Coordinates of C-alpha atoms in Angstrom, one line a residue:
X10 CA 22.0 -32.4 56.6
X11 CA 23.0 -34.6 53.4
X12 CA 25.5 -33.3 51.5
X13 CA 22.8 -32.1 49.2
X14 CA 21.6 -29.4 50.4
X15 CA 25.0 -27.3 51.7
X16 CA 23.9 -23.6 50.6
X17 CA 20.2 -24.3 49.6
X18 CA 17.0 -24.9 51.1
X19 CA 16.5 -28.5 52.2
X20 CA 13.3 -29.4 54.2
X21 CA 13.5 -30.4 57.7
X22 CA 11.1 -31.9 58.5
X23 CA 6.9 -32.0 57.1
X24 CA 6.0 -28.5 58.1
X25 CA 8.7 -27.4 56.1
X26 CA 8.2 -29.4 53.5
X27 CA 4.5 -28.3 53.1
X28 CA 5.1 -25.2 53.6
X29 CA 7.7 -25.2 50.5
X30 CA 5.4 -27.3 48.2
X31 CA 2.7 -24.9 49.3
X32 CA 4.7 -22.0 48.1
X33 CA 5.8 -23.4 45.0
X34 CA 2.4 -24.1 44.0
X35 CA 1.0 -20.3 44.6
X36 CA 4.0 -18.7 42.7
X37 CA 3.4 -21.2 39.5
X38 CA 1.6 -18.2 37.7
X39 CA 0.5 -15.5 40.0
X40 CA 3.4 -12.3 38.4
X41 CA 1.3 -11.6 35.4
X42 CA -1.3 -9.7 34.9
X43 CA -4.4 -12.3 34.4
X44 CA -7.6 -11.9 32.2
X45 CA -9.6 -9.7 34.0
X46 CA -6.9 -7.4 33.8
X47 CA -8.3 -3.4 33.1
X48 CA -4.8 -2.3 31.3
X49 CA -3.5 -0.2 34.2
X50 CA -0.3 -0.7 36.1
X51 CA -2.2 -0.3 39.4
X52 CA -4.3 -3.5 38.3
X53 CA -1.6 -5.3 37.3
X54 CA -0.1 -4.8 40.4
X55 CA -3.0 -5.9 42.2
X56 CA -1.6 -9.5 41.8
X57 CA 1.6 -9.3 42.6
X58 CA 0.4 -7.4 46.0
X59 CA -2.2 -10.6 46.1
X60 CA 0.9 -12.7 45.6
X61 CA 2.7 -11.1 48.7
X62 CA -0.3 -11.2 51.0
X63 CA -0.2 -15.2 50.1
X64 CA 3.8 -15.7 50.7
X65 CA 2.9 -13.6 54.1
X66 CA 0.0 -15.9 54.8
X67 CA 2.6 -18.9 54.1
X68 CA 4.8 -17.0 56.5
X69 CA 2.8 -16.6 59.5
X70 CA 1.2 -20.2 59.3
X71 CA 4.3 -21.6 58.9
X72 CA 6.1 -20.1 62.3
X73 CA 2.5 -21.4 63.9
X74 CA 3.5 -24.7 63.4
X75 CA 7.1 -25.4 63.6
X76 CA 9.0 -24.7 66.6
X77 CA 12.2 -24.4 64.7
X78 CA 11.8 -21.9 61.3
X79 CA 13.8 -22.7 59.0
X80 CA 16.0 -19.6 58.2
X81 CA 16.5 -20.5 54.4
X82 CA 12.9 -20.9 53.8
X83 CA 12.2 -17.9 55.8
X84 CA 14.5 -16.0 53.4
X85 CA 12.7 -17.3 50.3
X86 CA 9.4 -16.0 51.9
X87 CA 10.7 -12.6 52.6
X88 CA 12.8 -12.1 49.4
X89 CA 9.3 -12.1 47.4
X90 CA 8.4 -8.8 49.2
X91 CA 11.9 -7.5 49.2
X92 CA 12.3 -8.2 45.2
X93 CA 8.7 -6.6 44.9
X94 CA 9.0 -3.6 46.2
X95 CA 9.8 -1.8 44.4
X96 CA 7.6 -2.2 41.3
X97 CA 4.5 -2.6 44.1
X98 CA 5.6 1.0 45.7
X99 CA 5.6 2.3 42.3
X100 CA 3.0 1.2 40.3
X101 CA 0.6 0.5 42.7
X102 CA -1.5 3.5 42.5
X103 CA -0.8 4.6 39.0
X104 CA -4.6 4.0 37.6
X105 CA -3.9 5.7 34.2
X106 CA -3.7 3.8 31.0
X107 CA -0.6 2.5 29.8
X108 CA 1.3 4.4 26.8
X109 CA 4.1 2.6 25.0
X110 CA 6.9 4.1 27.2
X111 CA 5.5 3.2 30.5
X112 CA 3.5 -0.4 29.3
X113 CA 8.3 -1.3 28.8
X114 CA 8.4 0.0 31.9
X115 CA 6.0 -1.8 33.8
X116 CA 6.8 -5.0 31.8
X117 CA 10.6 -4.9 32.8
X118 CA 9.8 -4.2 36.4
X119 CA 7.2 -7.5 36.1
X120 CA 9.9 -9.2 34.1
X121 CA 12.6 -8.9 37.1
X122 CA 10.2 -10.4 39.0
X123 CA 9.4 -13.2 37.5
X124 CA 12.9 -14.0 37.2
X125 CA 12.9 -13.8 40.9
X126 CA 10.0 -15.9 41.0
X127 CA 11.4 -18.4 39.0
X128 CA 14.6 -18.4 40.6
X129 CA 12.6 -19.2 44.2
X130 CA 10.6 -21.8 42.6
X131 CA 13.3 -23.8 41.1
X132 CA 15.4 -23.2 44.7
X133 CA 11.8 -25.2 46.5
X134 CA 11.8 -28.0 43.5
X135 CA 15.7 -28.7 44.2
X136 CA 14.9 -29.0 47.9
X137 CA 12.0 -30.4 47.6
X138 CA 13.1 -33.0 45.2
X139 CA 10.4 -32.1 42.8
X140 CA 12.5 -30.7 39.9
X141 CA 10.7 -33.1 37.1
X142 CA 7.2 -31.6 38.0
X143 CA 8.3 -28.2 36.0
X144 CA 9.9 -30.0 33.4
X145 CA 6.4 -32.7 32.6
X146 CA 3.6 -30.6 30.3
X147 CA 1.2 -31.4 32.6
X148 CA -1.6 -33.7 31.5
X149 CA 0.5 -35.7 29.8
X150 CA 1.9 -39.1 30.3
X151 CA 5.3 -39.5 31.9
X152 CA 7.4 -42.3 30.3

């Protein structure tokens, strides 16, 4: 292990390295709500819970094909569910309209999320050693 990596997630070897770029990819803009939203919190929860099913997925292909897990990555994997939770056990069934009060409420639960989310992505980019693709607009020309 390069000095590089003490205290973060640093692939081992090409499973894990797919498996991280894989991740990083499906959590690029899967938190909010997308347009075929219908404007309840159980709907917009519908992709977050779509989003855990997919880091799960990851998960269980991933200890398929490595005979040595990587505990770091395993960690990023399961803190997506643990960080989730609780907005998912809350929101998750609540198919009324939002008001004001509870649209800040749902927002700020989606919010801490995607911090989380972002906070795992940029954790895979360091590691991965593909920091500059979230910095480049995509489409654009690098110089």
């Amino acid at each position: 292990m390069h000095s590089g990596c003490m205290g973060k997630w640093c692939p081992a070897d090409d499973a894990e390295l797919a498996t991280g770029w894989r991740l990083w990819l499906e959590l690029s803009d899967r938190v909010w709500p997308d347009p075929s939203w219908d404007g309840t919190p159980a709907d917009a929860i519908r992709q977050v819970r779509a989003l855990l099913a997919v880091c799960e997925d990851i998960r269980l292909s991933y200890l398929a094909e490595t005979a040595r897990p990587s505990v770091a990555l395993l960690q990023l994997l399961q803190s997506m569910s643990f960080v989730a939770s609780f907005a998912v056990d809350l929101w998750h069934d609540d198919t009324h309209p939002l008001d004001v009060e509870r649209a800040e409420l749902l927002h700020g639960d989606l919010a801490s999320f995607a911090d989380h989310v972002a906070g795992v992505r940029a954790a895979l980019a360091r590691g991965g050693g593909w920091v500059e693709l979230d910095r480049r607009p995509w489409g654009l020309p690098v110089d």
